[in-house]
mmCIF file of C-alpha atoms in Angstrom:
data_model
loop_
_atom_site.group_PDB
_atom_site.id
_atom_site.type_symbol
_atom_site.label_atom_id
_atom_site.label_comp_id
_atom_site.label_asym_id
_atom_site.label_seq_id
_atom_site.Cartn_x
_atom_site.Cartn_y
_atom_site.Cartn_z
ATOM 1 C CA UNK A 19 -33.544 -15.302 1.149
ATOM 2 C CA UNK A 20 -35.364 -13.925 -1.852
ATOM 3 C CA UNK A 21 -33.434 -14.480 -5.052
ATOM 4 C CA UNK A 22 -33.850 -10.885 -6.166
ATOM 5 C CA UNK A 23 -31.890 -9.661 -3.138
ATOM 6 C CA UNK A 24 -28.910 -11.844 -3.962
ATOM 7 C CA UNK A 25 -29.053 -10.718 -7.571
ATOM 8 C CA UNK A 26 -29.267 -7.118 -6.377
ATOM 9 C CA UNK A 27 -26.185 -7.582 -4.189
ATOM 10 C CA UNK A 28 -24.226 -8.903 -7.179
ATOM 11 C CA UNK A 29 -25.370 -5.959 -9.307
ATOM 12 C CA UNK A 30 -24.634 -3.337 -6.636
ATOM 13 C CA UNK A 31 -21.122 -4.707 -6.191
ATOM 14 C CA UNK A 32 -20.541 -4.738 -9.967
ATOM 15 C CA UNK A 33 -21.805 -1.173 -10.337
ATOM 16 C CA UNK A 34 -19.568 0.116 -7.542
ATOM 17 C CA UNK A 35 -16.491 -1.491 -9.086
ATOM 18 C CA UNK A 36 -17.390 -0.249 -12.576
ATOM 19 C CA UNK A 37 -18.018 3.324 -11.443
ATOM 20 C CA UNK A 38 -14.843 3.711 -9.381
ATOM 21 C CA UNK A 39 -12.167 2.516 -11.820
ATOM 22 C CA UNK A 40 -8.855 4.402 -11.540
ATOM 23 C CA UNK A 41 -5.341 3.771 -12.878
ATOM 24 C CA UNK A 42 -2.775 1.746 -10.990
ATOM 25 C CA UNK A 43 0.642 0.229 -11.544
ATOM 26 C CA UNK A 44 0.802 -3.449 -10.664
ATOM 27 C CA UNK A 45 4.192 -4.534 -9.366
ATOM 28 C CA UNK A 46 5.985 -7.791 -10.017
ATOM 29 C CA UNK A 47 8.952 -8.823 -7.888
ATOM 30 C CA UNK A 48 11.717 -10.935 -9.358
ATOM 31 C CA UNK A 49 15.125 -12.294 -8.415
ATOM 32 C CA UNK A 50 16.715 -10.412 -11.319
ATOM 33 C CA UNK A 51 19.911 -8.602 -10.345
ATOM 34 C CA UNK A 52 19.438 -4.958 -9.360
ATOM 35 C CA UNK A 53 21.394 -2.042 -7.957
ATOM 36 C CA UNK A 54 21.066 1.312 -6.237
ATOM 37 C CA UNK A 55 19.358 3.022 -9.203
ATOM 38 C CA UNK A 56 16.696 0.362 -9.699
ATOM 39 C CA UNK A 57 13.156 -0.036 -8.409
ATOM 40 C CA UNK A 58 13.393 -2.790 -5.809
ATOM 41 C CA UNK A 59 12.674 -4.068 -2.329
ATOM 42 C CA UNK A 60 15.532 -4.471 0.131
ATOM 43 C CA UNK A 61 19.241 -4.052 -0.418
ATOM 44 C CA UNK A 62 21.279 -0.872 -0.394
ATOM 45 C CA UNK A 63 19.266 2.289 -1.067
ATOM 46 C CA UNK A 64 20.125 5.041 -3.481
ATOM 47 C CA UNK A 65 21.688 7.892 -1.483
ATOM 48 C CA UNK A 66 22.839 11.106 -3.181
ATOM 49 C CA UNK A 67 26.400 12.268 -2.625
ATOM 50 C CA UNK A 68 26.555 14.098 0.699
ATOM 51 C CA UNK A 69 23.088 13.022 1.849
ATOM 52 C CA UNK A 70 22.599 11.441 5.263
ATOM 53 C CA UNK A 71 21.006 8.034 5.698
ATOM 54 C CA UNK A 72 17.409 8.224 7.010
ATOM 55 C CA UNK A 73 17.209 7.515 10.748
ATOM 56 C CA UNK A 74 14.636 6.883 13.446
ATOM 57 C CA UNK A 75 13.934 9.437 16.184
ATOM 58 C CA UNK A 76 16.913 8.128 18.179
ATOM 59 C CA UNK A 77 19.317 8.561 15.285
ATOM 60 C CA UNK A 78 19.576 4.885 14.334
ATOM 61 C CA UNK A 79 19.691 4.118 10.631
ATOM 62 C CA UNK A 80 16.519 2.750 9.092
ATOM 63 C CA UNK A 81 16.695 0.019 6.501
ATOM 64 C CA UNK A 82 15.261 0.134 3.007
ATOM 65 C CA UNK A 83 11.896 -1.517 2.561
ATOM 66 C CA UNK A 84 11.514 -0.434 -1.064
ATOM 67 C CA UNK A 85 12.461 2.225 -3.566
ATOM 68 C CA UNK A 86 10.891 3.235 -6.861
ATOM 69 C CA UNK A 87 12.775 4.808 -9.728
ATOM 70 C CA UNK A 88 9.895 7.054 -10.739
ATOM 71 C CA UNK A 89 10.791 6.880 -14.398
ATOM 72 C CA UNK A 90 9.371 3.345 -14.223
ATOM 73 C CA UNK A 91 5.882 4.668 -13.392
ATOM 74 C CA UNK A 92 5.717 7.479 -15.949
ATOM 75 C CA UNK A 93 2.239 6.360 -17.075
ATOM 76 C CA UNK A 94 0.699 6.625 -13.602
ATOM 77 C CA UNK A 95 -1.177 9.968 -13.273
ATOM 78 C CA UNK A 96 -0.315 12.342 -10.405
ATOM 79 C CA UNK A 97 2.641 10.256 -9.234
ATOM 80 C CA UNK A 98 6.209 11.546 -9.703
ATOM 81 C CA UNK A 99 7.671 10.541 -13.061
ATOM 82 C CA UNK A 100 11.302 11.193 -12.278
ATOM 83 C CA UNK A 101 13.517 10.922 -9.239
ATOM 84 C CA UNK A 102 13.581 8.239 -6.533
ATOM 85 C CA UNK A 103 10.813 7.493 -4.015
ATOM 86 C CA UNK A 104 11.899 5.423 -1.013
ATOM 87 C CA UNK A 105 10.284 3.717 1.973
ATOM 88 C CA UNK A 106 12.393 3.041 5.083
ATOM 89 C CA UNK A 107 11.332 1.167 8.210
ATOM 90 C CA UNK A 108 12.785 0.335 11.610
ATOM 91 C CA UNK A 109 14.187 -3.010 12.722
ATOM 92 C CA UNK A 110 11.620 -3.855 15.407
ATOM 93 C CA UNK A 111 8.670 -6.190 15.835
ATOM 94 C CA UNK A 112 6.257 -3.532 14.508
ATOM 95 C CA UNK A 113 8.448 -2.734 11.480
ATOM 96 C CA UNK A 114 8.529 0.881 12.646
ATOM 97 C CA UNK A 115 4.797 1.456 12.321
ATOM 98 C CA UNK A 116 2.998 3.097 15.274
ATOM 99 C CA UNK A 117 -0.207 1.402 14.028
ATOM 100 C CA UNK A 118 -2.055 4.667 14.557
ATOM 101 C CA UNK A 119 -3.877 7.184 12.392
ATOM 102 C CA UNK A 120 -2.154 9.474 11.687
ATOM 103 C CA UNK A 121 1.235 7.738 11.807
ATOM 104 C CA UNK A 122 4.098 10.205 12.364
ATOM 105 C CA UNK A 123 7.365 9.401 10.628
ATOM 106 C CA UNK A 124 9.439 8.674 13.738
ATOM 107 C CA UNK A 125 10.559 5.101 13.155
ATOM 108 C CA UNK A 126 9.892 4.965 9.442
ATOM 109 C CA UNK A 127 10.352 7.413 6.604
ATOM 110 C CA UNK A 128 9.233 8.217 3.092
ATOM 111 C CA UNK A 129 12.020 9.954 1.198
ATOM 112 C CA UNK A 130 11.840 11.520 -2.250
ATOM 113 C CA UNK A 131 14.765 12.751 -4.328
ATOM 114 C CA UNK A 132 13.541 14.769 -7.350
ATOM 115 C CA UNK A 133 16.571 13.820 -9.434
ATOM 116 C CA UNK A 134 18.869 10.801 -9.581
ATOM 117 C CA UNK A 135 22.610 11.395 -9.671
ATOM 118 C CA UNK A 136 24.093 8.555 -11.712
ATOM 119 C CA UNK A 137 27.591 9.437 -10.517
ATOM 120 C CA UNK A 138 26.856 8.017 -7.059
ATOM 121 C CA UNK A 139 29.221 5.145 -6.194
ATOM 122 C CA UNK A 140 27.526 2.074 -4.655
ATOM 123 C CA UNK A 141 30.709 1.435 -2.650
ATOM 124 C CA UNK A 142 30.291 4.799 -0.950
ATOM 125 C CA UNK A 143 26.742 3.905 0.083
ATOM 126 C CA UNK A 144 27.901 0.513 1.326
ATOM 127 C CA UNK A 145 30.430 2.334 3.513
ATOM 128 C CA UNK A 146 27.666 4.498 4.999
ATOM 129 C CA UNK A 147 25.744 1.385 6.025
ATOM 130 C CA UNK A 148 28.780 -0.688 7.032
ATOM 131 C CA UNK A 149 28.174 -0.096 10.750
ATOM 132 C CA UNK A 150 24.494 -1.056 10.619
ATOM 133 C CA UNK A 151 23.826 -4.271 12.584
ATOM 134 C CA UNK A 152 22.279 -7.313 10.942
ATOM 135 C CA UNK A 153 18.532 -6.819 10.586
ATOM 136 C CA UNK A 154 16.448 -8.998 12.905
ATOM 137 C CA UNK A 155 12.858 -7.934 12.211
ATOM 138 C CA UNK A 156 12.015 -7.482 8.553
ATOM 139 C CA UNK A 157 9.151 -8.395 6.213
ATOM 140 C CA UNK A 158 11.629 -8.938 3.353
ATOM 141 C CA UNK A 159 14.135 -11.742 3.021
ATOM 142 C CA UNK A 160 15.866 -10.813 -0.229
ATOM 143 C CA UNK A 161 16.671 -7.911 -2.478
ATOM 144 C CA UNK A 162 14.184 -8.164 -5.373
ATOM 145 C CA UNK A 163 13.746 -6.107 -8.497
ATOM 146 C CA UNK A 164 10.439 -4.405 -9.270
ATOM 147 C CA UNK A 165 8.848 -4.179 -12.693
ATOM 148 C CA UNK A 166 5.562 -2.392 -13.358
ATOM 149 C CA UNK A 167 2.447 -3.051 -15.428
ATOM 150 C CA UNK A 168 0.020 -0.233 -16.175
ATOM 151 C CA UNK A 169 -3.498 -1.272 -15.236
ATOM 152 C CA UNK A 170 -6.712 -0.038 -13.650
ATOM 153 C CA UNK A 171 -9.144 -1.287 -11.043
ATOM 154 C CA UNK A 172 -12.367 -0.461 -9.298
ATOM 155 C CA UNK A 173 -12.926 -0.094 -5.584
ATOM 156 C CA UNK A 174 -11.862 -3.144 -3.587
ATOM 157 C CA UNK A 175 -14.099 -4.625 -0.918
ATOM 158 C CA UNK A 176 -11.313 -3.988 1.620
ATOM 159 C CA UNK A 177 -11.555 -0.220 1.112
ATOM 160 C CA UNK A 178 -13.773 1.383 3.763
ATOM 161 C CA UNK A 179 -15.551 3.370 1.067
ATOM 162 C CA UNK A 180 -16.949 0.198 -0.522
ATOM 163 C CA UNK A 181 -19.140 -0.530 2.475
ATOM 164 C CA UNK A 182 -20.423 3.037 2.541
ATOM 165 C CA UNK A 183 -21.401 2.936 -1.130
ATOM 166 C CA UNK A 184 -22.903 -0.540 -0.915
ATOM 167 C CA UNK A 185 -25.048 0.143 2.155
ATOM 168 C CA UNK A 186 -26.315 3.428 0.746
ATOM 169 C CA UNK A 187 -27.474 1.685 -2.438
ATOM 170 C CA UNK A 188 -28.819 -1.343 -0.533
ATOM 171 C CA UNK A 189 -30.947 0.816 1.747
ATOM 172 C CA UNK A 190 -32.343 2.674 -1.258
ATOM 173 C CA UNK A 191 -33.425 -0.573 -2.895
ATOM 174 C CA UNK A 192 -34.501 -2.439 0.255
ATOM 175 C CA UNK A 193 -35.653 0.102 2.860
ATOM 176 C CA UNK A 194 -37.505 -2.661 4.675
ATOM 177 C CA UNK A 195 -34.139 -4.370 5.316
ATOM 178 C CA UNK A 196 -32.211 -1.214 6.199
ATOM 179 C CA UNK A 197 -28.642 -1.923 7.366
ATOM 180 C CA UNK A 198 -25.922 0.185 8.945
ATOM 181 C CA UNK A 199 -23.086 -2.033 7.706
ATOM 182 C CA UNK A 200 -22.309 -5.093 5.596
ATOM 183 C CA UNK A 201 -22.198 -7.320 8.678
ATOM 184 C CA UNK A 202 -25.865 -6.493 9.286
ATOM 185 C CA UNK A 203 -26.841 -8.262 6.059
ATOM 186 C CA UNK A 204 -28.009 -11.867 5.920
ATOM 187 C CA UNK A 205 -25.287 -14.464 5.512
ATOM 188 C CA UNK A 206 -26.330 -15.313 1.942
ATOM 189 C CA UNK A 207 -26.002 -11.696 0.834
ATOM 190 C CA UNK A 208 -22.727 -11.301 2.726
ATOM 191 C CA UNK A 209 -21.322 -14.391 0.993
ATOM 192 C CA UNK A 210 -22.363 -13.083 -2.416
ATOM 193 C CA UNK A 211 -20.565 -9.786 -1.785
ATOM 194 C CA UNK A 212 -17.314 -11.537 -0.902
ATOM 195 C CA UNK A 213 -17.520 -14.336 -3.458
ATOM 196 C CA UNK A 214 -14.794 -14.337 -6.090
ATOM 197 C CA UNK A 215 -12.259 -12.622 -3.844
ATOM 198 C CA UNK A 216 -8.853 -14.273 -4.199
ATOM 199 C CA UNK A 217 -6.268 -13.341 -1.579
ATOM 200 C CA UNK A 218 -3.753 -15.963 -2.751
ATOM 201 C CA UNK A 219 -2.088 -13.786 -5.400
ATOM 202 C CA UNK A 220 0.235 -11.002 -4.158
ATOM 203 C CA UNK A 221 -1.200 -7.513 -4.670
ATOM 204 C CA UNK A 222 1.885 -5.315 -4.897
ATOM 205 C CA UNK A 223 0.915 -1.998 -6.448
ATOM 206 C CA UNK A 224 0.992 1.781 -6.598
ATOM 207 C CA UNK A 225 -2.265 3.614 -7.111
ATOM 208 C CA UNK A 226 -5.543 1.763 -7.363
ATOM 209 C CA UNK A 227 -7.152 0.513 -4.169
ATOM 210 C CA UNK A 228 -5.856 -1.342 -1.098
ATOM 211 C CA UNK A 229 -6.129 -4.865 0.200
ATOM 212 C CA UNK A 230 -6.182 -5.704 3.921
ATOM 213 C CA UNK A 231 -6.127 -8.956 5.837
ATOM 214 C CA UNK A 232 -8.114 -7.236 8.583
ATOM 215 C CA UNK A 233 -9.801 -3.838 8.227
ATOM 216 C CA UNK A 234 -9.068 -0.500 6.624
ATOM 217 C CA UNK A 235 -7.438 1.760 9.270
ATOM 218 C CA UNK A 236 -8.999 4.797 7.600
ATOM 219 C CA UNK A 237 -12.478 6.177 8.146
ATOM 220 C CA UNK A 238 -14.330 9.429 7.486
ATOM 221 C CA UNK A 239 -12.123 11.222 10.025
ATOM 222 C CA UNK A 240 -8.994 10.258 8.064
ATOM 223 C CA UNK A 241 -10.462 10.524 4.584
ATOM 224 C CA UNK A 242 -7.614 12.808 3.521
ATOM 225 C CA UNK A 243 -5.482 9.681 2.983
ATOM 226 C CA UNK A 244 -7.405 8.946 -0.189
ATOM 227 C CA UNK A 245 -4.634 7.542 -2.395
ATOM 228 C CA UNK A 246 -2.752 4.264 -2.193
ATOM 229 C CA UNK A 247 0.847 5.370 -2.543
ATOM 230 C CA UNK A 248 2.437 1.920 -2.274
ATOM 231 C CA UNK A 249 1.368 -1.562 -1.251
ATOM 232 C CA UNK A 250 3.676 -4.510 -0.602
ATOM 233 C CA UNK A 251 1.920 -7.800 0.012
ATOM 234 C CA UNK A 252 3.129 -11.111 1.400
ATOM 235 C CA UNK A 253 4.772 -13.052 -1.442
ATOM 236 C CA UNK A 254 5.863 -16.638 -0.890
ATOM 237 C CA UNK A 255 7.337 -17.258 -4.335
ATOM 238 C CA UNK A 256 10.802 -18.875 -4.379
ATOM 239 C CA UNK A 257 13.549 -16.290 -3.985
ATOM 240 C CA UNK A 258 11.115 -13.488 -3.064
ATOM 241 C CA UNK A 259 10.075 -14.197 0.520
ATOM 242 C CA UNK A 260 8.038 -11.179 1.624
ATOM 243 C CA UNK A 261 5.922 -11.704 4.729
ATOM 244 C CA UNK A 262 4.336 -9.163 7.061
ATOM 245 C CA UNK A 263 3.847 -10.854 10.434
ATOM 246 C CA UNK A 264 1.501 -13.775 9.905
ATOM 247 C CA UNK A 265 0.844 -13.457 6.159
ATOM 248 C CA UNK A 266 -0.120 -9.776 6.163
ATOM 249 C CA UNK A 267 0.190 -6.745 3.894
ATOM 250 C CA UNK A 268 1.812 -3.314 4.183
ATOM 251 C CA UNK A 269 0.183 -0.116 2.886
ATOM 252 C CA UNK A 270 1.182 3.520 2.540
ATOM 253 C CA UNK A 271 -1.499 6.175 1.892
ATOM 254 C CA UNK A 272 -1.273 9.846 0.958
ATOM 255 C CA UNK A 273 -3.584 12.719 0.076
ATOM 256 C CA UNK A 274 -3.921 13.100 -3.705
ATOM 257 C CA UNK A 275 -3.212 16.847 -3.681
ATOM 258 C CA UNK A 276 -0.110 16.366 -1.508
ATOM 259 C CA UNK A 277 1.050 13.701 -3.955
ATOM 260 C CA UNK A 278 0.682 16.133 -6.852
ATOM 261 C CA UNK A 279 2.848 18.621 -4.913
ATOM 262 C CA UNK A 280 5.405 15.853 -4.239
ATOM 263 C CA UNK A 281 4.911 16.466 -0.513
ATOM 264 C CA UNK A 282 5.497 13.186 1.329
ATOM 265 C CA UNK A 283 5.597 14.634 4.839
ATOM 266 C CA UNK A 284 2.145 13.299 5.798
ATOM 267 C CA UNK A 285 1.776 9.646 4.828
ATOM 268 C CA UNK A 286 -0.222 6.940 6.592
ATOM 269 C CA UNK A 287 1.773 3.718 7.078
ATOM 270 C CA UNK A 288 -0.091 0.610 8.169
ATOM 271 C CA UNK A 289 0.412 -3.121 8.071
ATOM 272 C CA UNK A 290 -1.726 -5.939 9.335
ATOM 273 C CA UNK A 291 -1.773 -9.716 9.373
ATOM 274 C CA UNK A 292 -4.219 -12.553 9.842
#
């Protein structure tokens, strides 16, 4: 393998990351006490007075995966900056996901309340969920509080668009070694592209780019899901205990223009594991 090709691969990767930087909000989970008005995973959800609990297509209550008090992400462009954004999933071995693109909200739901009513009594919500059976299948073991850190990042290698950009540039520079995908490249170049990737640290976030343990479920036919709405990764830290299947990750995607309109009716929900 000619040295210049490995150097070129490093440079192409660096250029792609540099030229695709966008804002994101990194999420930390903690065991700090939290309630119905807080950003968190698990526990009782916020539910406005008189509102019905989200259900699956059979009318069974869904349980709260996570909720975000949008005032906590006021620095994240195009995302809601007030109200409550919630993610509910079903108690089954697929966590409610149909694992299809698109993924209709039958056994999972994204719910957004534009305003938060602080007069809501947590005891009243507990009464609503009192008849819900103990959850058997869940990626979360504990109720954990979310805190957010404003950040930015360039395109991740997991994102299907990275391969498109890399191969286009590679074929321009090395037409004699034209490739249709990253797996067509020599092993040395492939290893250089993926060097430095660390999957050991949880990548909980809103905005930015996704991480997958397998492959991006999106492609050019589903390019409308261009924005990472929310990502919850496996997190083994003491007291946290998030795990999707066999050490996987859960992702929710939305179209950027729909997000600006606060329209959460068409969201892609996917999770995978190793």
